[in-house]
């Protein structure tokens, strides 16, 4: 509720399903997760995975992507 992102664009799924959401309409999606295995699988599936270590690090990574 604090992200100003339309809820229809947020997917809450089980770990094993995350890689299935790596692309939306052929475009890379973004996953922010604290588990390297999830972000690595997401990247291999064509998405952009950011491994969360701290809020400032995650914000920095998002800014590099243009957010």
mmCIF file of N, CA, C and O in Angstrom:
data_model
loop_
_atom_site.group_PDB
_atom_site.id
_atom_site.type_symbol
_atom_site.label_atom_id
_atom_site.label_comp_id
_atom_site.label_asym_id
_atom_site.label_seq_id
_atom_site.Cartn_x
_atom_site.Cartn_y
_atom_site.Cartn_z
ATOM 1 N N UNK A 1 0.812 -1.197 0.000
ATOM 2 C CA UNK A 1 0.000 0.000 0.000
ATOM 3 C C UNK A 1 0.854 1.258 0.000
ATOM 4 O O UNK A 1 0.388 2.312 -0.359
ATOM 5 N N UNK A 2 2.103 1.158 0.401
ATOM 6 C CA UNK A 2 2.961 2.340 0.441
ATOM 7 C C UNK A 2 3.836 2.505 -0.794
ATOM 8 O O UNK A 2 4.659 3.398 -0.834
ATOM 9 N N UNK A 3 3.669 1.656 -1.777
ATOM 10 C CA UNK A 3 4.552 1.702 -2.946
ATOM 11 C C UNK A 3 3.996 2.518 -4.103
ATOM 12 O O UNK A 3 4.724 2.821 -5.027
ATOM 13 N N UNK A 4 2.731 2.838 -4.075
ATOM 14 C CA UNK A 4 2.065 3.506 -5.190
ATOM 15 C C UNK A 4 2.110 2.667 -6.463
ATOM 16 O O UNK A 4 2.049 3.194 -7.561
ATOM 17 N N UNK A 5 2.265 1.375 -6.321
ATOM 18 C CA UNK A 5 2.230 0.449 -7.453
ATOM 19 C C UNK A 5 0.866 -0.210 -7.468
ATOM 20 O O UNK A 5 0.384 -0.679 -6.439
ATOM 21 N N UNK A 6 0.248 -0.227 -8.635
ATOM 22 C CA UNK A 6 -1.060 -0.863 -8.785
ATOM 23 C C UNK A 6 -0.963 -2.319 -8.316
ATOM 24 O O UNK A 6 -0.083 -3.061 -8.753
ATOM 25 N N UNK A 7 -1.835 -2.724 -7.432
ATOM 26 C CA UNK A 7 -1.798 -4.085 -6.875
ATOM 27 C C UNK A 7 -1.888 -5.173 -7.941
ATOM 28 O O UNK A 7 -1.407 -6.281 -7.737
ATOM 29 N N UNK A 8 -2.463 -4.867 -9.081
ATOM 30 C CA UNK A 8 -2.552 -5.870 -10.147
ATOM 31 C C UNK A 8 -1.182 -6.151 -10.757
ATOM 32 O O UNK A 8 -1.013 -7.124 -11.474
ATOM 33 N N UNK A 9 -0.185 -5.325 -10.442
ATOM 34 C CA UNK A 9 1.163 -5.510 -10.965
ATOM 35 C C UNK A 9 2.082 -6.182 -9.949
ATOM 36 O O UNK A 9 3.270 -6.338 -10.198
ATOM 37 N N UNK A 10 1.552 -6.569 -8.792
ATOM 38 C CA UNK A 10 2.332 -7.234 -7.749
ATOM 39 C C UNK A 10 1.860 -8.674 -7.645
ATOM 40 O O UNK A 10 0.664 -8.942 -7.507
ATOM 41 N N UNK A 11 2.810 -9.616 -7.709
ATOM 42 C CA UNK A 11 2.474 -11.037 -7.606
ATOM 43 C C UNK A 11 3.090 -11.619 -6.343
ATOM 44 O O UNK A 11 4.306 -11.575 -6.178
ATOM 45 N N UNK A 12 2.270 -12.148 -5.477
ATOM 46 C CA UNK A 12 2.746 -12.853 -4.286
ATOM 47 C C UNK A 12 2.600 -14.337 -4.566
ATOM 48 O O UNK A 12 1.482 -14.840 -4.666
ATOM 49 N N UNK A 13 3.730 -15.018 -4.739
ATOM 50 C CA UNK A 13 3.698 -16.419 -5.144
ATOM 51 C C UNK A 13 4.683 -17.231 -4.304
ATOM 52 O O UNK A 13 5.555 -16.686 -3.631
ATOM 53 N N UNK A 14 4.544 -18.529 -4.398
ATOM 54 C CA UNK A 14 5.468 -19.427 -3.692
ATOM 55 C C UNK A 14 6.849 -19.348 -4.347
ATOM 56 O O UNK A 14 6.981 -18.979 -5.513
ATOM 57 N N UNK A 15 7.887 -19.690 -3.597
ATOM 58 C CA UNK A 15 9.258 -19.609 -4.067
ATOM 59 C C UNK A 15 9.456 -20.295 -5.410
ATOM 60 O O UNK A 15 10.054 -19.745 -6.321
ATOM 61 N N UNK A 16 8.929 -21.480 -5.540
ATOM 62 C CA UNK A 16 9.132 -22.259 -6.762
ATOM 63 C C UNK A 16 8.469 -21.633 -7.988
ATOM 64 O O UNK A 16 8.817 -21.963 -9.113
ATOM 65 N N UNK A 17 7.539 -20.717 -7.782
ATOM 66 C CA UNK A 17 6.814 -20.102 -8.893
ATOM 67 C C UNK A 17 7.398 -18.767 -9.343
ATOM 68 O O UNK A 17 7.031 -18.258 -10.394
ATOM 69 N N UNK A 18 8.310 -18.199 -8.571
ATOM 70 C CA UNK A 18 8.799 -16.849 -8.864
ATOM 71 C C UNK A 18 9.390 -16.723 -10.260
ATOM 72 O O UNK A 18 9.124 -15.748 -10.963
ATOM 73 N N UNK A 19 10.169 -17.697 -10.678
ATOM 74 C CA UNK A 19 10.813 -17.624 -12.003
ATOM 75 C C UNK A 19 9.791 -17.577 -13.134
ATOM 76 O O UNK A 19 10.078 -17.084 -14.218
ATOM 77 N N UNK A 20 8.581 -18.066 -12.884
ATOM 78 C CA UNK A 20 7.532 -18.054 -13.906
ATOM 79 C C UNK A 20 7.023 -16.648 -14.211
ATOM 80 O O UNK A 20 6.309 -16.447 -15.185
ATOM 81 N N UNK A 21 7.393 -15.682 -13.379
ATOM 82 C CA UNK A 21 6.946 -14.299 -13.547
ATOM 83 C C UNK A 21 8.083 -13.391 -14.014
ATOM 84 O O UNK A 21 7.989 -12.173 -13.927
ATOM 85 N N UNK A 22 9.164 -13.976 -14.550
ATOM 86 C CA UNK A 22 10.340 -13.209 -14.954
ATOM 87 C C UNK A 22 10.067 -12.276 -16.129
ATOM 88 O O UNK A 22 10.735 -11.266 -16.281
ATOM 89 N N UNK A 23 9.097 -12.612 -16.953
ATOM 90 C CA UNK A 23 8.751 -11.750 -18.084
ATOM 91 C C UNK A 23 7.252 -11.500 -18.095
ATOM 92 O O UNK A 23 6.466 -12.404 -17.837
ATOM 93 N N UNK A 24 6.899 -10.266 -18.411
ATOM 94 C CA UNK A 24 5.496 -9.873 -18.533
ATOM 95 C C UNK A 24 5.337 -9.258 -19.914
ATOM 96 O O UNK A 24 6.024 -8.283 -20.239
ATOM 97 N N UNK A 25 4.495 -9.851 -20.718
ATOM 98 C CA UNK A 25 4.287 -9.389 -22.106
ATOM 99 C C UNK A 25 5.615 -9.299 -22.846
ATOM 100 O O UNK A 25 5.853 -8.365 -23.598
ATOM 101 N N UNK A 26 6.501 -10.262 -22.587
ATOM 102 C CA UNK A 26 7.787 -10.318 -23.263
ATOM 103 C C UNK A 26 8.857 -9.402 -22.703
ATOM 104 O O UNK A 26 9.987 -9.416 -23.165
ATOM 105 N N UNK A 27 8.520 -8.607 -21.697
ATOM 106 C CA UNK A 27 9.462 -7.667 -21.097
ATOM 107 C C UNK A 27 9.933 -8.182 -19.733
ATOM 108 O O UNK A 27 9.157 -8.782 -18.994
ATOM 109 N N UNK A 28 11.214 -7.933 -19.388
ATOM 110 C CA UNK A 28 11.718 -8.394 -18.089
ATOM 111 C C UNK A 28 10.969 -7.747 -16.922
ATOM 112 O O UNK A 28 10.695 -6.552 -16.943
ATOM 113 N N UNK A 29 10.625 -8.557 -15.949
ATOM 114 C CA UNK A 29 10.018 -8.071 -14.716
ATOM 115 C C UNK A 29 11.120 -7.937 -13.668
ATOM 116 O O UNK A 29 12.258 -8.352 -13.893
ATOM 117 N N UNK A 30 10.794 -7.362 -12.516
ATOM 118 C CA UNK A 30 11.759 -7.176 -11.435
ATOM 119 C C UNK A 30 11.321 -7.987 -10.222
ATOM 120 O O UNK A 30 10.152 -7.964 -9.840
ATOM 121 N N UNK A 31 12.294 -8.690 -9.638
ATOM 122 C CA UNK A 31 12.079 -9.418 -8.390
ATOM 123 C C UNK A 31 13.065 -8.878 -7.367
ATOM 124 O O UNK A 31 14.260 -8.808 -7.631
ATOM 125 N N UNK A 32 12.559 -8.478 -6.203
ATOM 126 C CA UNK A 32 13.410 -8.102 -5.079
ATOM 127 C C UNK A 32 13.208 -9.179 -4.032
ATOM 128 O O UNK A 32 12.091 -9.387 -3.558
ATOM 129 N N UNK A 33 14.284 -9.877 -3.699
ATOM 130 C CA UNK A 33 14.190 -11.036 -2.809
ATOM 131 C C UNK A 33 15.475 -11.144 -1.997
ATOM 132 O O UNK A 33 16.537 -10.751 -2.474
ATOM 133 N N UNK A 34 15.391 -11.663 -0.806
ATOM 134 C CA UNK A 34 16.587 -11.785 0.031
ATOM 135 C C UNK A 34 17.291 -13.133 -0.117
ATOM 136 O O UNK A 34 18.282 -13.393 0.549
ATOM 137 N N UNK A 35 16.827 -13.956 -1.039
ATOM 138 C CA UNK A 35 17.390 -15.292 -1.224
ATOM 139 C C UNK A 35 18.033 -15.369 -2.607
ATOM 140 O O UNK A 35 17.349 -15.262 -3.629
ATOM 141 N N UNK A 36 19.364 -15.543 -2.639
ATOM 142 C CA UNK A 36 20.104 -15.574 -3.907
ATOM 143 C C UNK A 36 19.555 -16.588 -4.897
ATOM 144 O O UNK A 36 19.524 -16.322 -6.104
ATOM 145 N N UNK A 37 19.138 -17.740 -4.413
ATOM 146 C CA UNK A 37 18.633 -18.767 -5.325
ATOM 147 C C UNK A 37 17.447 -18.238 -6.128
ATOM 148 O O UNK A 37 17.345 -18.475 -7.332
ATOM 149 N N UNK A 38 16.564 -17.490 -5.476
ATOM 150 C CA UNK A 38 15.398 -16.946 -6.173
ATOM 151 C C UNK A 38 15.804 -15.927 -7.229
ATOM 152 O O UNK A 38 15.304 -15.964 -8.362
ATOM 153 N N UNK A 39 16.693 -14.992 -6.885
ATOM 154 C CA UNK A 39 17.073 -13.971 -7.858
ATOM 155 C C UNK A 39 17.886 -14.576 -9.000
ATOM 156 O O UNK A 39 17.734 -14.161 -10.150
ATOM 157 N N UNK A 40 18.724 -15.573 -8.708
ATOM 158 C CA UNK A 40 19.487 -16.232 -9.770
ATOM 159 C C UNK A 40 18.566 -16.955 -10.758
ATOM 160 O O UNK A 40 18.739 -16.855 -11.975
ATOM 161 N N UNK A 41 17.579 -17.693 -10.242
ATOM 162 C CA UNK A 41 16.618 -18.382 -11.116
ATOM 163 C C UNK A 41 15.809 -17.373 -11.928
ATOM 164 O O UNK A 41 15.538 -17.588 -13.106
ATOM 165 N N UNK A 42 15.431 -16.282 -11.304
ATOM 166 C CA UNK A 42 14.658 -15.232 -11.968
ATOM 167 C C UNK A 42 15.471 -14.618 -13.106
ATOM 168 O O UNK A 42 14.962 -14.423 -14.211
ATOM 169 N N UNK A 43 16.749 -14.337 -12.849
ATOM 170 C CA UNK A 43 17.632 -13.787 -13.885
ATOM 171 C C UNK A 43 17.784 -14.760 -15.048
ATOM 172 O O UNK A 43 17.721 -14.359 -16.216
ATOM 173 N N UNK A 44 17.980 -16.038 -14.750
ATOM 174 C CA UNK A 44 18.121 -17.050 -15.809
ATOM 175 C C UNK A 44 16.862 -17.158 -16.656
ATOM 176 O O UNK A 44 16.930 -17.497 -17.837
ATOM 177 N N UNK A 45 15.715 -16.866 -16.063
ATOM 178 C CA UNK A 45 14.446 -16.938 -16.794
ATOM 179 C C UNK A 45 14.162 -15.658 -17.581
ATOM 180 O O UNK A 45 13.125 -15.551 -18.231
ATOM 181 N N UNK A 46 15.086 -14.685 -17.532
ATOM 182 C CA UNK A 46 14.931 -13.478 -18.337
ATOM 183 C C UNK A 46 14.495 -12.239 -17.594
ATOM 184 O O UNK A 46 14.306 -11.186 -18.201
ATOM 185 N N UNK A 47 14.327 -12.345 -16.277
ATOM 186 C CA UNK A 47 13.927 -11.189 -15.484
ATOM 187 C C UNK A 47 15.127 -10.466 -14.902
ATOM 188 O O UNK A 47 16.275 -10.802 -15.188
ATOM 189 N N UNK A 48 14.846 -9.470 -14.085
ATOM 190 C CA UNK A 48 15.882 -8.725 -13.383
ATOM 191 C C UNK A 48 15.689 -8.966 -11.893
ATOM 192 O O UNK A 48 14.740 -8.459 -11.300
ATOM 193 N N UNK A 49 16.573 -9.769 -11.313
ATOM 194 C CA UNK A 49 16.488 -10.085 -9.894
ATOM 195 C C UNK A 49 17.455 -9.251 -9.093
ATOM 196 O O UNK A 49 18.620 -9.116 -9.455
ATOM 197 N N UNK A 50 16.970 -8.666 -8.013
ATOM 198 C CA UNK A 50 17.797 -7.880 -7.093
ATOM 199 C C UNK A 50 17.781 -8.602 -5.751
ATOM 200 O O UNK A 50 16.712 -8.806 -5.168
ATOM 201 N N UNK A 51 18.965 -8.994 -5.287
ATOM 202 C CA UNK A 51 19.053 -9.640 -3.976
ATOM 203 C C UNK A 51 19.074 -8.559 -2.903
ATOM 204 O O UNK A 51 19.986 -7.735 -2.857
ATOM 205 N N UNK A 52 18.063 -8.567 -2.047
ATOM 206 C CA UNK A 52 17.933 -7.569 -0.998
ATOM 207 C C UNK A 52 18.979 -7.810 0.079
ATOM 208 O O UNK A 52 19.098 -8.903 0.616
ATOM 209 N N UNK A 53 19.751 -6.751 0.370
ATOM 210 C CA UNK A 53 20.700 -6.776 1.485
ATOM 211 C C UNK A 53 20.402 -5.651 2.460
ATOM 212 O O UNK A 53 20.561 -5.803 3.650
ATOM 213 N N UNK A 54 19.975 -4.516 1.910
ATOM 214 C CA UNK A 54 19.568 -3.368 2.729
ATOM 215 C C UNK A 54 18.664 -2.487 1.875
ATOM 216 O O UNK A 54 18.673 -2.580 0.638
ATOM 217 N N UNK A 55 17.928 -1.624 2.535
ATOM 218 C CA UNK A 55 17.042 -0.725 1.788
ATOM 219 C C UNK A 55 17.853 0.187 0.878
ATOM 220 O O UNK A 55 17.499 0.377 -0.294
ATOM 221 N N UNK A 56 18.960 0.739 1.377
ATOM 222 C CA UNK A 56 19.751 1.660 0.555
ATOM 223 C C UNK A 56 20.357 0.960 -0.658
ATOM 224 O O UNK A 56 20.404 1.524 -1.753
ATOM 225 N N UNK A 57 20.809 -0.276 -0.496
ATOM 226 C CA UNK A 57 21.360 -1.046 -1.614
ATOM 227 C C UNK A 57 20.283 -1.325 -2.648
ATOM 228 O O UNK A 57 20.504 -1.186 -3.848
ATOM 229 N N UNK A 58 19.105 -1.707 -2.206
ATOM 230 C CA UNK A 58 18.001 -2.001 -3.129
ATOM 231 C C UNK A 58 17.571 -0.751 -3.874
ATOM 232 O O UNK A 58 17.361 -0.790 -5.098
ATOM 233 N N UNK A 59 17.474 0.365 -3.180
ATOM 234 C CA UNK A 59 17.104 1.619 -3.819
ATOM 235 C C UNK A 59 18.152 2.001 -4.864
ATOM 236 O O UNK A 59 17.814 2.429 -5.975
ATOM 237 N N UNK A 60 19.409 1.827 -4.531
ATOM 238 C CA UNK A 60 20.496 2.121 -5.474
ATOM 239 C C UNK A 60 20.374 1.262 -6.735
ATOM 240 O O UNK A 60 20.528 1.763 -7.858
ATOM 241 N N UNK A 61 20.092 -0.026 -6.561
ATOM 242 C CA UNK A 61 19.924 -0.930 -7.712
ATOM 243 C C UNK A 61 18.731 -0.503 -8.567
ATOM 244 O O UNK A 61 18.800 -0.528 -9.801
ATOM 245 N N UNK A 62 17.640 -0.114 -7.921
ATOM 246 C CA UNK A 62 16.459 0.325 -8.674
ATOM 247 C C UNK A 62 16.740 1.608 -9.438
ATOM 248 O O UNK A 62 16.298 1.775 -10.581
ATOM 249 N N UNK A 63 17.513 2.527 -8.847
ATOM 250 C CA UNK A 63 17.859 3.773 -9.534
ATOM 251 C C UNK A 63 18.710 3.479 -10.761
ATOM 252 O O UNK A 63 18.533 4.128 -11.796
ATOM 253 N N UNK A 64 19.601 2.495 -10.675
ATOM 254 C CA UNK A 64 20.408 2.112 -11.834
ATOM 255 C C UNK A 64 19.527 1.618 -12.977
ATOM 256 O O UNK A 64 19.896 1.732 -14.137
ATOM 257 N N UNK A 65 18.381 1.068 -12.615
ATOM 258 C CA UNK A 65 17.433 0.561 -13.623
ATOM 259 C C UNK A 65 16.477 1.645 -14.126
ATOM 260 O O UNK A 65 15.624 1.387 -14.957
ATOM 261 N N UNK A 66 16.614 2.842 -13.565
ATOM 262 C CA UNK A 66 15.777 3.959 -14.025
ATOM 263 C C UNK A 66 14.554 4.248 -13.190
ATOM 264 O O UNK A 66 13.682 5.002 -13.620
ATOM 265 N N UNK A 67 14.473 3.687 -12.010
ATOM 266 C CA UNK A 67 13.319 3.943 -11.131
ATOM 267 C C UNK A 67 13.639 5.019 -10.119
ATOM 268 O O UNK A 67 14.743 5.288 -9.786
#
